[in-house]
mmCIF file of C-alpha atoms and ligand atoms in Angstrom:
data_model
loop_
_atom_site.group_PDB
_atom_site.id
_atom_site.type_symbol
_atom_site.label_atom_id
_atom_site.label_comp_id
_atom_site.label_asym_id
_atom_site.label_seq_id
_atom_site.Cartn_x
_atom_site.Cartn_y
_atom_site.Cartn_z
ATOM 1 C CA MET A 26 150.752 169.407 -51.130
ATOM 2 C CA HIS A 27 150.744 173.199 -50.705
ATOM 3 C CA GLU A 28 154.531 172.946 -51.029
ATOM 4 C CA MET A 29 153.897 172.588 -54.764
ATOM 5 C CA SER A 30 152.255 175.980 -54.971
ATOM 6 C CA ILE A 31 154.898 177.481 -52.682
ATOM 7 C CA ALA A 32 157.639 176.013 -54.900
ATOM 8 C CA GLN A 33 155.901 177.427 -57.985
ATOM 9 C CA SER A 34 155.803 180.879 -56.430
ATOM 10 C CA LEU A 35 159.443 180.535 -55.437
ATOM 11 C CA ILE A 36 160.464 179.567 -58.964
ATOM 12 C CA ARG A 37 158.543 182.511 -60.437
ATOM 13 C CA ILE A 38 160.529 184.884 -58.211
ATOM 14 C CA ILE A 39 163.821 183.163 -59.085
ATOM 15 C CA GLU A 40 163.067 183.470 -62.816
ATOM 16 C CA GLN A 41 162.218 187.158 -62.490
ATOM 17 C CA GLU A 42 165.390 187.926 -60.565
ATOM 18 C CA MET A 43 167.533 185.990 -63.032
ATOM 19 C CA VAL A 44 166.063 187.798 -66.024
ATOM 20 C CA ARG A 45 166.494 191.132 -64.307
ATOM 21 C CA ASN A 46 170.153 190.329 -63.584
ATOM 22 C CA ARG A 47 170.741 188.711 -66.999
ATOM 23 C CA VAL A 48 172.067 185.406 -65.679
ATOM 24 C CA ASP A 49 170.971 181.912 -66.597
ATOM 25 C CA ARG A 50 172.593 179.487 -64.214
ATOM 26 C CA LEU A 51 171.357 179.119 -60.682
ATOM 27 C CA VAL A 52 173.785 177.497 -58.253
ATOM 28 C CA ARG A 53 171.876 178.016 -55.025
ATOM 29 C CA VAL A 54 168.805 179.697 -53.648
ATOM 30 C CA LYS A 55 168.480 180.548 -49.978
ATOM 31 C CA ILE A 56 165.111 180.890 -48.386
ATOM 32 C CA SER A 57 164.028 181.351 -44.821
ATOM 33 C CA TYR A 58 160.726 180.290 -43.338
ATOM 34 C CA GLY A 59 159.104 180.930 -39.999
ATOM 35 C CA ARG A 60 158.743 178.239 -37.366
ATOM 36 C CA ILE A 61 154.951 178.370 -37.606
ATOM 37 C CA SER A 62 154.677 178.908 -41.354
ATOM 38 C CA ALA A 63 153.231 175.957 -43.244
ATOM 39 C CA ILE A 64 156.570 175.072 -44.853
ATOM 40 C CA VAL A 65 157.869 171.582 -44.257
ATOM 41 C CA PRO A 66 161.416 171.815 -45.634
ATOM 42 C CA GLU A 67 161.634 168.203 -46.825
ATOM 43 C CA ALA A 68 158.379 168.535 -48.736
ATOM 44 C CA LEU A 69 159.504 171.828 -50.240
ATOM 45 C CA GLN A 70 162.780 170.210 -51.368
ATOM 46 C CA THR A 71 160.863 167.446 -53.104
ATOM 47 C CA ALA A 72 158.544 169.918 -54.807
ATOM 48 C CA PHE A 73 161.455 172.123 -55.874
ATOM 49 C CA GLN A 74 163.388 169.179 -57.331
ATOM 50 C CA ALA A 75 160.312 167.961 -59.176
ATOM 51 C CA LEU A 76 159.510 171.355 -60.671
ATOM 52 C CA THR A 77 163.076 172.165 -61.742
ATOM 53 C CA HIS A 78 163.760 168.750 -63.247
ATOM 54 C CA ASN A 79 164.661 169.119 -66.939
ATOM 55 C CA THR A 80 164.701 172.902 -66.740
ATOM 56 C CA HIS A 81 167.632 175.319 -66.697
ATOM 57 C CA LEU A 82 167.274 175.411 -62.918
ATOM 58 C CA GLU A 83 167.946 171.695 -62.559
ATOM 59 C CA GLY A 84 170.697 170.929 -60.067
ATOM 60 C CA ALA A 85 170.353 174.165 -58.130
ATOM 61 C CA VAL A 86 170.601 173.745 -54.384
ATOM 62 C CA LEU A 87 167.684 174.900 -52.271
ATOM 63 C CA GLU A 88 168.961 175.994 -48.886
ATOM 64 C CA THR A 89 166.346 176.511 -46.195
ATOM 65 C CA SER A 90 166.742 178.075 -42.805
ATOM 66 C CA GLU A 91 164.172 178.323 -40.076
ATOM 67 C CA ILE A 92 163.289 181.612 -38.406
ATOM 68 C CA PRO A 93 162.456 180.978 -34.750
ATOM 69 C CA LEU A 94 159.167 181.929 -33.176
ATOM 70 C CA ARG A 95 159.540 185.140 -31.172
ATOM 71 C CA ALA A 96 156.723 186.817 -29.338
ATOM 72 C CA LYS A 97 156.140 189.978 -27.389
ATOM 73 C CA CYS A 98 154.362 189.554 -24.096
ATOM 74 C CA ARG A 99 151.265 191.726 -23.812
ATOM 75 C CA SER A 100 151.529 191.727 -20.030
ATOM 76 C CA CYS A 101 155.125 192.826 -19.470
ATOM 77 C CA PHE A 102 155.890 193.938 -23.057
ATOM 78 C CA ARG A 103 159.147 192.025 -23.187
ATOM 79 C CA GLU A 104 160.180 189.648 -25.954
ATOM 80 C CA PHE A 105 160.701 185.931 -25.579
ATOM 81 C CA SER A 106 161.297 182.854 -27.756
ATOM 82 C CA GLY A 107 158.893 180.006 -28.329
ATOM 83 C CA GLY A 108 159.812 176.713 -26.709
ATOM 84 C CA ASP A 109 158.825 173.225 -27.822
ATOM 85 C CA ASP A 110 155.168 173.829 -27.158
ATOM 86 C CA LEU A 111 153.904 176.208 -29.780
ATOM 87 C CA PHE A 112 150.374 176.130 -28.457
ATOM 88 C CA VAL A 113 150.950 177.322 -24.946
ATOM 89 C CA MET A 114 153.538 180.080 -25.103
ATOM 90 C CA THR A 115 154.485 181.094 -21.605
ATOM 91 C CA CYS A 116 156.349 184.382 -21.256
ATOM 92 C CA SER A 117 159.802 183.558 -19.897
ATOM 93 C CA HIS A 118 159.866 186.885 -18.008
ATOM 94 C CA CYS A 119 156.531 187.079 -16.239
ATOM 95 C CA GLY A 120 154.813 183.752 -16.873
ATOM 96 C CA ALA A 121 151.826 185.183 -18.771
ATOM 97 C CA GLU A 122 150.233 182.590 -21.058
ATOM 98 C CA PHE A 123 147.792 184.495 -23.219
ATOM 99 C CA GLY A 124 147.620 187.220 -25.769
ATOM 100 C CA HIS A 125 151.175 187.353 -26.994
ATOM 101 C CA GLU A 126 151.991 189.076 -30.209
ATOM 102 C CA ILE A 127 154.064 187.291 -32.833
ATOM 103 C CA ILE A 128 157.215 189.190 -33.792
ATOM 104 C CA SER A 129 158.784 186.589 -36.044
ATOM 105 C CA GLY A 130 158.101 183.034 -37.087
ATOM 106 C CA LYS A 131 155.364 183.452 -39.728
ATOM 107 C CA GLU A 132 157.432 184.638 -42.680
ATOM 108 C CA MET A 133 158.507 183.008 -45.936
ATOM 109 C CA PHE A 134 161.295 184.819 -47.757
ATOM 110 C CA VAL A 135 163.604 184.333 -50.698
ATOM 111 C CA GLU A 136 166.840 185.604 -49.199
ATOM 112 C CA GLU A 137 169.375 185.402 -51.999
ATOM 113 C CA LEU A 138 170.444 183.653 -55.158
ATOM 114 C CA GLU A 139 173.883 182.433 -56.027
ATOM 115 C CA VAL A 140 174.172 182.552 -59.821
ATOM 116 C CA GLU A 141 176.711 182.216 -62.575
ATOM 117 C CA MET B 2 177.688 186.171 -57.997
ATOM 118 C CA GLN B 3 175.144 186.720 -55.227
ATOM 119 C CA ILE B 4 171.840 188.443 -55.725
ATOM 120 C CA LYS B 5 170.126 189.737 -52.602
ATOM 121 C CA VAL B 6 166.413 189.202 -53.061
ATOM 122 C CA LEU B 7 164.371 189.521 -49.858
ATOM 123 C CA ARG B 8 160.988 188.921 -51.430
ATOM 124 C CA ASN B 9 157.983 187.282 -49.809
ATOM 125 C CA ILE B 10 157.501 183.909 -51.482
ATOM 126 C CA LEU B 11 153.733 184.338 -51.402
ATOM 127 C CA GLU B 12 153.819 187.899 -52.770
ATOM 128 C CA ALA B 13 151.858 186.986 -55.894
ATOM 129 C CA ASN B 14 148.974 185.605 -53.843
ATOM 130 C CA GLN B 15 149.178 188.591 -51.543
ATOM 131 C CA ARG B 16 148.935 190.995 -54.464
ATOM 132 C CA ILE B 17 145.745 189.393 -55.779
ATOM 133 C CA SER B 18 144.344 189.182 -52.276
ATOM 134 C CA ASP B 19 144.956 192.929 -51.856
ATOM 135 C CA GLN B 20 143.169 193.633 -55.154
ATOM 136 C CA LEU B 21 140.211 191.536 -54.032
ATOM 137 C CA ARG B 22 140.154 193.293 -50.676
ATOM 138 C CA ALA B 23 140.030 196.684 -52.378
ATOM 139 C CA MET B 24 137.196 195.499 -54.610
ATOM 140 C CA PHE B 25 135.211 194.080 -51.688
ATOM 141 C CA LYS B 26 135.770 197.279 -49.778
ATOM 142 C CA GLU B 27 134.460 199.343 -52.668
ATOM 143 C CA ASN B 28 131.368 197.146 -52.869
ATOM 144 C CA LYS B 29 131.017 197.008 -49.093
ATOM 145 C CA ILE B 30 130.834 193.229 -48.973
ATOM 146 C CA LEU B 31 131.923 191.524 -45.763
ATOM 147 C CA VAL B 32 134.093 188.528 -46.675
ATOM 148 C CA ILE B 33 134.558 185.617 -44.289
ATOM 149 C CA ASN B 34 137.157 182.915 -44.932
ATOM 150 C CA LEU B 35 135.798 179.860 -43.123
ATOM 151 C CA MET B 36 138.320 177.176 -42.250
ATOM 152 C CA SER B 37 138.406 173.921 -40.284
ATOM 153 C CA SER B 38 139.469 170.291 -40.361
ATOM 154 C CA PRO B 39 137.299 168.079 -42.565
ATOM 155 C CA GLY B 40 133.906 167.469 -40.994
ATOM 156 C CA ALA B 41 134.095 170.109 -38.267
ATOM 157 C CA GLY B 42 130.834 171.577 -39.507
ATOM 158 C CA LYS B 43 131.554 174.406 -41.969
ATOM 159 C CA THR B 44 128.735 173.538 -44.346
ATOM 160 C CA THR B 45 126.238 172.792 -41.569
ATOM 161 C CA LEU B 46 127.006 176.086 -39.861
ATOM 162 C CA LEU B 47 126.659 177.960 -43.147
ATOM 163 C CA GLU B 48 123.298 176.317 -43.840
ATOM 164 C CA LYS B 49 122.039 177.536 -40.455
ATOM 165 C CA THR B 50 123.423 181.040 -40.815
ATOM 166 C CA LEU B 51 122.136 181.412 -44.379
ATOM 167 C CA VAL B 52 118.616 180.408 -43.334
ATOM 168 C CA GLN B 53 118.473 182.320 -40.060
ATOM 169 C CA LEU B 54 119.815 185.601 -41.477
ATOM 170 C CA LYS B 55 118.005 185.300 -44.792
ATOM 171 C CA GLU B 56 115.602 188.185 -44.134
ATOM 172 C CA GLU B 57 118.385 190.509 -43.027
ATOM 173 C CA PHE B 58 121.194 189.997 -45.498
ATOM 174 C CA ASN B 59 121.915 189.054 -49.050
ATOM 175 C CA MET B 60 124.555 186.319 -48.737
ATOM 176 C CA ALA B 61 126.650 184.354 -51.203
ATOM 177 C CA VAL B 62 128.995 181.407 -50.804
ATOM 178 C CA ILE B 63 132.093 180.210 -52.613
ATOM 179 C CA GLU B 64 132.303 176.510 -51.921
ATOM 180 C CA GLY B 65 135.848 175.171 -51.995
ATOM 181 C CA ASP B 66 135.478 172.131 -49.785
ATOM 182 C CA ILE B 67 136.033 169.022 -51.802
ATOM 183 C CA GLN B 68 135.455 166.388 -49.140
ATOM 184 C CA THR B 69 131.864 165.889 -50.111
ATOM 185 C CA SER B 70 130.455 166.794 -53.482
ATOM 186 C CA ASN B 71 127.021 167.800 -52.269
ATOM 187 C CA ASP B 72 128.132 170.749 -50.138
ATOM 188 C CA ALA B 73 127.218 173.214 -52.897
ATOM 189 C CA MET B 74 123.770 171.607 -53.227
ATOM 190 C CA ARG B 75 123.195 171.884 -49.481
ATOM 191 C CA ILE B 76 124.067 175.576 -49.665
ATOM 192 C CA ALA B 77 121.958 176.179 -52.780
ATOM 193 C CA ALA B 78 118.963 174.636 -50.998
ATOM 194 C CA THR B 79 118.990 177.579 -48.577
ATOM 195 C CA GLY B 80 118.362 179.925 -51.507
ATOM 196 C CA ALA B 81 121.786 181.573 -51.314
ATOM 197 C CA GLN B 82 123.900 182.119 -54.391
ATOM 198 C CA VAL B 83 126.676 179.528 -54.424
ATOM 199 C CA LEU B 84 129.612 178.798 -56.695
ATOM 200 C CA GLN B 85 131.578 175.577 -56.390
ATOM 201 C CA ILE B 86 135.313 175.786 -57.059
ATOM 202 C CA ASN B 87 137.149 172.782 -58.334
ATOM 203 C CA THR B 88 140.408 172.828 -56.411
ATOM 204 C CA GLN B 89 141.685 169.776 -58.312
ATOM 205 C CA GLY B 90 142.834 168.086 -55.158
ATOM 206 C CA GLY B 91 144.538 171.183 -53.764
ATOM 207 C CA CYS B 92 144.794 171.604 -50.026
ATOM 208 C CA HIS B 93 143.771 175.255 -49.898
ATOM 209 C CA LEU B 94 142.073 177.993 -51.884
ATOM 210 C CA ASP B 95 144.216 180.807 -53.185
ATOM 211 C CA ALA B 96 143.385 184.358 -54.159
ATOM 212 C CA SER B 97 143.408 183.711 -57.903
ATOM 213 C CA MET B 98 140.745 181.004 -57.497
ATOM 214 C CA ILE B 99 138.572 183.475 -55.621
ATOM 215 C CA GLN B 100 139.181 186.136 -58.250
ATOM 216 C CA GLU B 101 138.045 183.724 -60.946
ATOM 217 C CA ALA B 102 134.999 182.639 -58.914
ATOM 218 C CA VAL B 103 133.963 186.195 -58.129
ATOM 219 C CA SER B 104 134.067 187.107 -61.831
ATOM 220 C CA GLN B 105 131.357 184.503 -62.375
ATOM 221 C CA MET B 106 129.125 185.690 -59.552
ATOM 222 C CA GLU B 107 126.622 188.480 -59.162
ATOM 223 C CA LEU B 108 127.707 190.166 -55.937
ATOM 224 C CA ASP B 109 126.481 193.738 -56.461
ATOM 225 C CA SER B 110 123.770 193.460 -53.859
ATOM 226 C CA SER B 111 125.576 191.044 -51.526
ATOM 227 C CA ASP B 112 126.211 191.965 -47.907
ATOM 228 C CA ILE B 113 128.260 188.908 -46.973
ATOM 229 C CA LEU B 114 130.405 186.528 -49.001
ATOM 230 C CA PHE B 115 131.408 183.324 -47.209
ATOM 231 C CA VAL B 116 134.315 181.307 -48.546
ATOM 232 C CA GLU B 117 134.200 177.693 -47.359
ATOM 233 C CA ASN B 118 137.862 176.715 -47.553
ATOM 234 C CA VAL B 119 139.268 173.230 -48.050
ATOM 235 C CA GLY B 120 139.085 171.108 -44.880
ATOM 236 C CA ASN B 121 142.569 171.527 -43.451
ATOM 237 C CA LEU B 122 143.998 173.529 -40.564
ATOM 238 C CA VAL B 123 147.475 174.111 -41.944
ATOM 239 C CA CYS B 124 147.678 175.369 -45.535
ATOM 240 C CA PRO B 125 144.638 177.662 -45.832
ATOM 241 C CA ALA B 126 146.082 179.833 -43.063
ATOM 242 C CA GLU B 127 148.909 180.890 -45.396
ATOM 243 C CA PHE B 128 146.823 182.041 -48.333
ATOM 244 C CA SER B 129 144.724 185.170 -47.937
ATOM 245 C CA VAL B 130 141.802 185.431 -50.296
ATOM 246 C CA GLY B 131 140.851 189.078 -49.748
ATOM 247 C CA GLU B 132 138.845 188.295 -46.636
ATOM 248 C CA ASP B 133 138.020 190.671 -43.803
ATOM 249 C CA HIS B 134 138.168 187.846 -41.302
ATOM 250 C CA LYS B 135 139.405 184.335 -41.025
ATOM 251 C CA VAL B 136 136.998 182.260 -38.951
ATOM 252 C CA THR B 137 138.141 178.859 -37.750
ATOM 253 C CA ILE B 138 135.837 176.106 -36.609
ATOM 254 C CA LEU B 139 137.165 173.547 -34.152
ATOM 255 C CA SER B 140 134.727 170.788 -33.278
ATOM 256 C CA VAL B 141 134.734 169.278 -29.820
ATOM 257 C CA VAL B 142 135.067 165.759 -31.206
ATOM 258 C CA GLU B 143 138.539 166.681 -32.480
ATOM 259 C CA GLY B 144 139.719 166.753 -28.883
ATOM 260 C CA ASP B 145 141.158 169.620 -26.867
ATOM 261 C CA ASP B 146 144.694 168.456 -27.393
ATOM 262 C CA LYS B 147 146.924 170.293 -29.889
ATOM 263 C CA PRO B 148 144.436 170.728 -32.745
ATOM 264 C CA GLU B 149 147.077 170.458 -35.472
ATOM 265 C CA LYS B 150 150.765 170.791 -35.865
ATOM 266 C CA TYR B 151 150.818 174.526 -36.430
ATOM 267 C CA PRO B 152 149.130 177.224 -34.399
ATOM 268 C CA LEU B 153 149.256 179.793 -37.214
ATOM 269 C CA ILE B 154 145.590 179.441 -38.060
ATOM 270 C CA PHE B 155 144.583 180.468 -34.529
ATOM 271 C CA ALA B 156 146.992 183.379 -34.566
ATOM 272 C CA GLU B 157 145.431 184.599 -37.814
ATOM 273 C CA SER B 158 141.741 184.100 -37.005
ATOM 274 C CA SER B 159 139.379 186.760 -35.704
ATOM 275 C CA VAL B 160 136.905 184.170 -34.491
ATOM 276 C CA MET B 161 137.087 180.585 -33.341
ATOM 277 C CA LEU B 162 133.811 178.699 -33.329
ATOM 278 C CA LEU B 163 133.869 175.691 -31.021
ATOM 279 C CA ASN B 164 131.261 173.555 -32.757
ATOM 280 C CA LYS B 165 129.278 170.442 -31.801
ATOM 281 C CA THR B 166 128.895 171.526 -28.190
ATOM 282 C CA ASP B 167 125.815 169.242 -28.069
ATOM 283 C CA LEU B 168 128.353 166.405 -27.952
ATOM 284 C CA LEU B 169 130.311 167.817 -24.997
ATOM 285 C CA PRO B 170 128.773 165.358 -22.507
ATOM 286 C CA TYR B 171 130.125 162.446 -24.546
ATOM 287 C CA VAL B 172 133.651 163.592 -25.316
ATOM 288 C CA ASP B 173 136.702 164.541 -23.354
ATOM 289 C CA PHE B 174 136.996 168.183 -24.327
ATOM 290 C CA ASP B 175 137.993 171.066 -22.109
ATOM 291 C CA VAL B 176 136.659 174.298 -23.596
ATOM 292 C CA ASP B 177 139.027 176.451 -21.524
ATOM 293 C CA LYS B 178 142.044 174.467 -22.601
ATOM 294 C CA ALA B 179 141.156 174.703 -26.292
ATOM 295 C CA SER B 180 140.437 178.410 -25.915
ATOM 296 C CA GLY B 181 143.864 178.765 -24.332
ATOM 297 C CA PHE B 182 145.590 177.427 -27.453
ATOM 298 C CA ALA B 183 143.829 180.039 -29.489
ATOM 299 C CA ARG B 184 144.476 182.887 -27.076
ATOM 300 C CA SER B 185 148.142 182.178 -26.517
ATOM 301 C CA LEU B 186 149.187 183.990 -29.667
ATOM 302 C CA ASN B 187 146.020 185.968 -30.234
ATOM 303 C CA LYS B 188 144.682 188.267 -27.557
ATOM 304 C CA ASP B 189 141.829 189.508 -29.681
ATOM 305 C CA ILE B 190 140.340 186.233 -30.864
ATOM 306 C CA THR B 191 136.612 185.942 -30.172
ATOM 307 C CA ILE B 192 135.477 182.471 -29.172
ATOM 308 C CA PHE B 193 131.891 181.273 -29.603
ATOM 309 C CA PRO B 194 130.892 177.807 -28.408
ATOM 310 C CA VAL B 195 128.088 176.725 -30.762
ATOM 311 C CA SER B 196 126.123 173.749 -31.934
ATOM 312 C CA ALA B 197 125.138 173.889 -35.573
ATOM 313 C CA ARG B 198 122.844 170.968 -34.786
ATOM 314 C CA THR B 199 120.832 172.406 -31.883
ATOM 315 C CA ASP B 200 121.410 176.105 -32.760
ATOM 316 C CA ASP B 201 122.873 176.674 -29.329
ATOM 317 C CA GLY B 202 125.152 179.733 -29.330
ATOM 318 C CA LEU B 203 124.395 180.689 -32.930
ATOM 319 C CA ASP B 204 122.763 183.967 -31.859
ATOM 320 C CA ASP B 205 126.100 185.278 -30.575
ATOM 321 C CA TRP B 206 127.806 184.350 -33.814
ATOM 322 C CA HIS B 207 125.049 186.063 -35.803
ATOM 323 C CA GLU B 208 125.272 189.142 -33.638
ATOM 324 C CA TRP B 209 128.983 189.284 -34.395
ATOM 325 C CA LEU B 210 128.221 189.057 -38.126
ATOM 326 C CA ARG B 211 125.652 191.880 -37.885
ATOM 327 C CA ARG B 212 128.183 194.119 -36.215
ATOM 328 C CA GLU B 213 130.814 193.344 -38.827
ATOM 329 C CA VAL B 214 128.385 194.000 -41.695
ATOM 330 C CA ASP B 215 127.560 197.379 -40.125
ATOM 331 C CA ARG B 216 131.206 198.208 -39.745
ATOM 332 C CA LYS B 217 131.862 197.271 -43.361
ATOM 333 C CA LYS B 218 128.998 199.460 -44.610
ATOM 334 C CA GLN B 219 130.350 202.455 -42.706
ATOM 335 C CA ASP B 220 133.924 201.816 -43.731
HETATM 336 N N1 LIG C 326 126.350 166.561 -33.319
HETATM 337 C C1 LIG C 326 126.664 167.529 -34.171
HETATM 338 N N2 LIG C 326 126.993 167.232 -35.441
HETATM 339 C C2 LIG C 326 127.303 168.228 -36.284
HETATM 340 C C3 LIG C 326 127.285 169.584 -35.877
HETATM 341 N N3 LIG C 326 127.656 170.348 -36.927
HETATM 342 C C4 LIG C 326 127.869 169.502 -37.939
HETATM 343 N N4 LIG C 326 127.652 168.224 -37.581
HETATM 344 C C5 LIG C 326 127.804 167.016 -38.382
HETATM 345 O O1 LIG C 326 129.168 166.843 -38.749
HETATM 346 C C6 LIG C 326 129.264 166.275 -40.042
HETATM 347 C C7 LIG C 326 130.156 167.129 -40.925
HETATM 348 O O2 LIG C 326 129.552 168.394 -41.090
HETATM 349 P P1 LIG C 326 129.856 169.327 -42.338
HETATM 350 O O3 LIG C 326 129.066 170.560 -42.123
HETATM 351 O O4 LIG C 326 129.652 168.609 -43.624
HETATM 352 O O5 LIG C 326 131.419 169.608 -42.113
HETATM 353 P P2 LIG C 326 132.479 170.343 -43.075
HETATM 354 O O6 LIG C 326 133.286 169.267 -43.728
HETATM 355 O O7 LIG C 326 133.313 171.175 -42.166
HETATM 356 O O8 LIG C 326 131.716 171.157 -44.050
HETATM 357 C C8 LIG C 326 127.840 166.159 -40.566
HETATM 358 O O9 LIG C 326 127.408 164.832 -40.358
HETATM 359 C C9 LIG C 326 127.073 167.125 -39.705
HETATM 360 O O10 LIG C 326 125.722 166.767 -39.568
HETATM 361 C C10 LIG C 326 126.935 169.876 -34.507
HETATM 362 O O11 LIG C 326 126.899 171.028 -34.035
HETATM 363 N N5 LIG C 326 126.648 168.809 -33.717
HETATM 364 MG MG1 LIG C 327 131.780 171.271 -46.137
HETATM 365 ZN ZN1 LIG C 328 155.678 188.760 -19.825
#
């Protein structure tokens, strides 16, 4: 459901960038989203298709790529990647389980537009 | 032609949230964004806190939980100022809703503004509403297993309240295990086991609020 409001925000940014660059056909938009952000790509696709239907953005491809979860261990200060279990993140260097700091994996970015 | 963009998709919400934060800072109002799954006890906890701290603080509530329609009435019965937001079926509150709500409230003499978010552990974590702190309630009847799909909410919260501890004898819930989920990506999270039914543990939560109000006043 929140994908609707995320798609709306995305479209607002696309429109602004297209006006600024004086183009009116969008071929593709690339976004990236963090592993623990609330984006479910399939749901975002559906929302994007629904909101662009019958507009000048209709037919544009939404390309999504996931940014992995990376954390910095607060015990040994080294970086490590999240595994399958996002709730218990064990440092791959020293085995510490608690208090890690997220370095990436929360973001939601519009990367680039391909326009004509 | 390619256009490099690199803009945060939620920048518009963030901008309004920043404006709200500046306004709350100016007015020295502590703002708490209260989140949980449906039924974890947000409204019950608020009722207790509003009554027990009534003599000390002027408190107001923005009620955004749509699960039950009488939440705002329960809050109003404590004597606190309350404004119900109609989220029209939305799964979270966003900063513009709070901006609109605040414009209809009288917060000049308020010390604390509580925002009761929509019952959901996923989406509200993404949308700041100008709060000083996100506070997440997890109730022991939800189980100590992975609370929800995404751990973001625990990474973003200053406090986790483990509610309904009066039911601990009847459920399979390991407080240490649940605390571990929260601490994995959040060293600084403060965890208070409480029962909004028996008042157990509420003093510690209230003490935390007092300290935060003080800090806000001196800010
Ligand atoms: N046993 C017990 N029940 C509680 C406690 N806190 C809340 N409840 C009950 O849980 C139900 C949902 O509470 P409510 O405050 O409406 O949850 P909300 O949806 O998060 O606002 C109600 O029936 C409450 O009486 C508690 O500490 N212990
Ligand atoms: Mg409620
Ligand atoms: Zn380590």
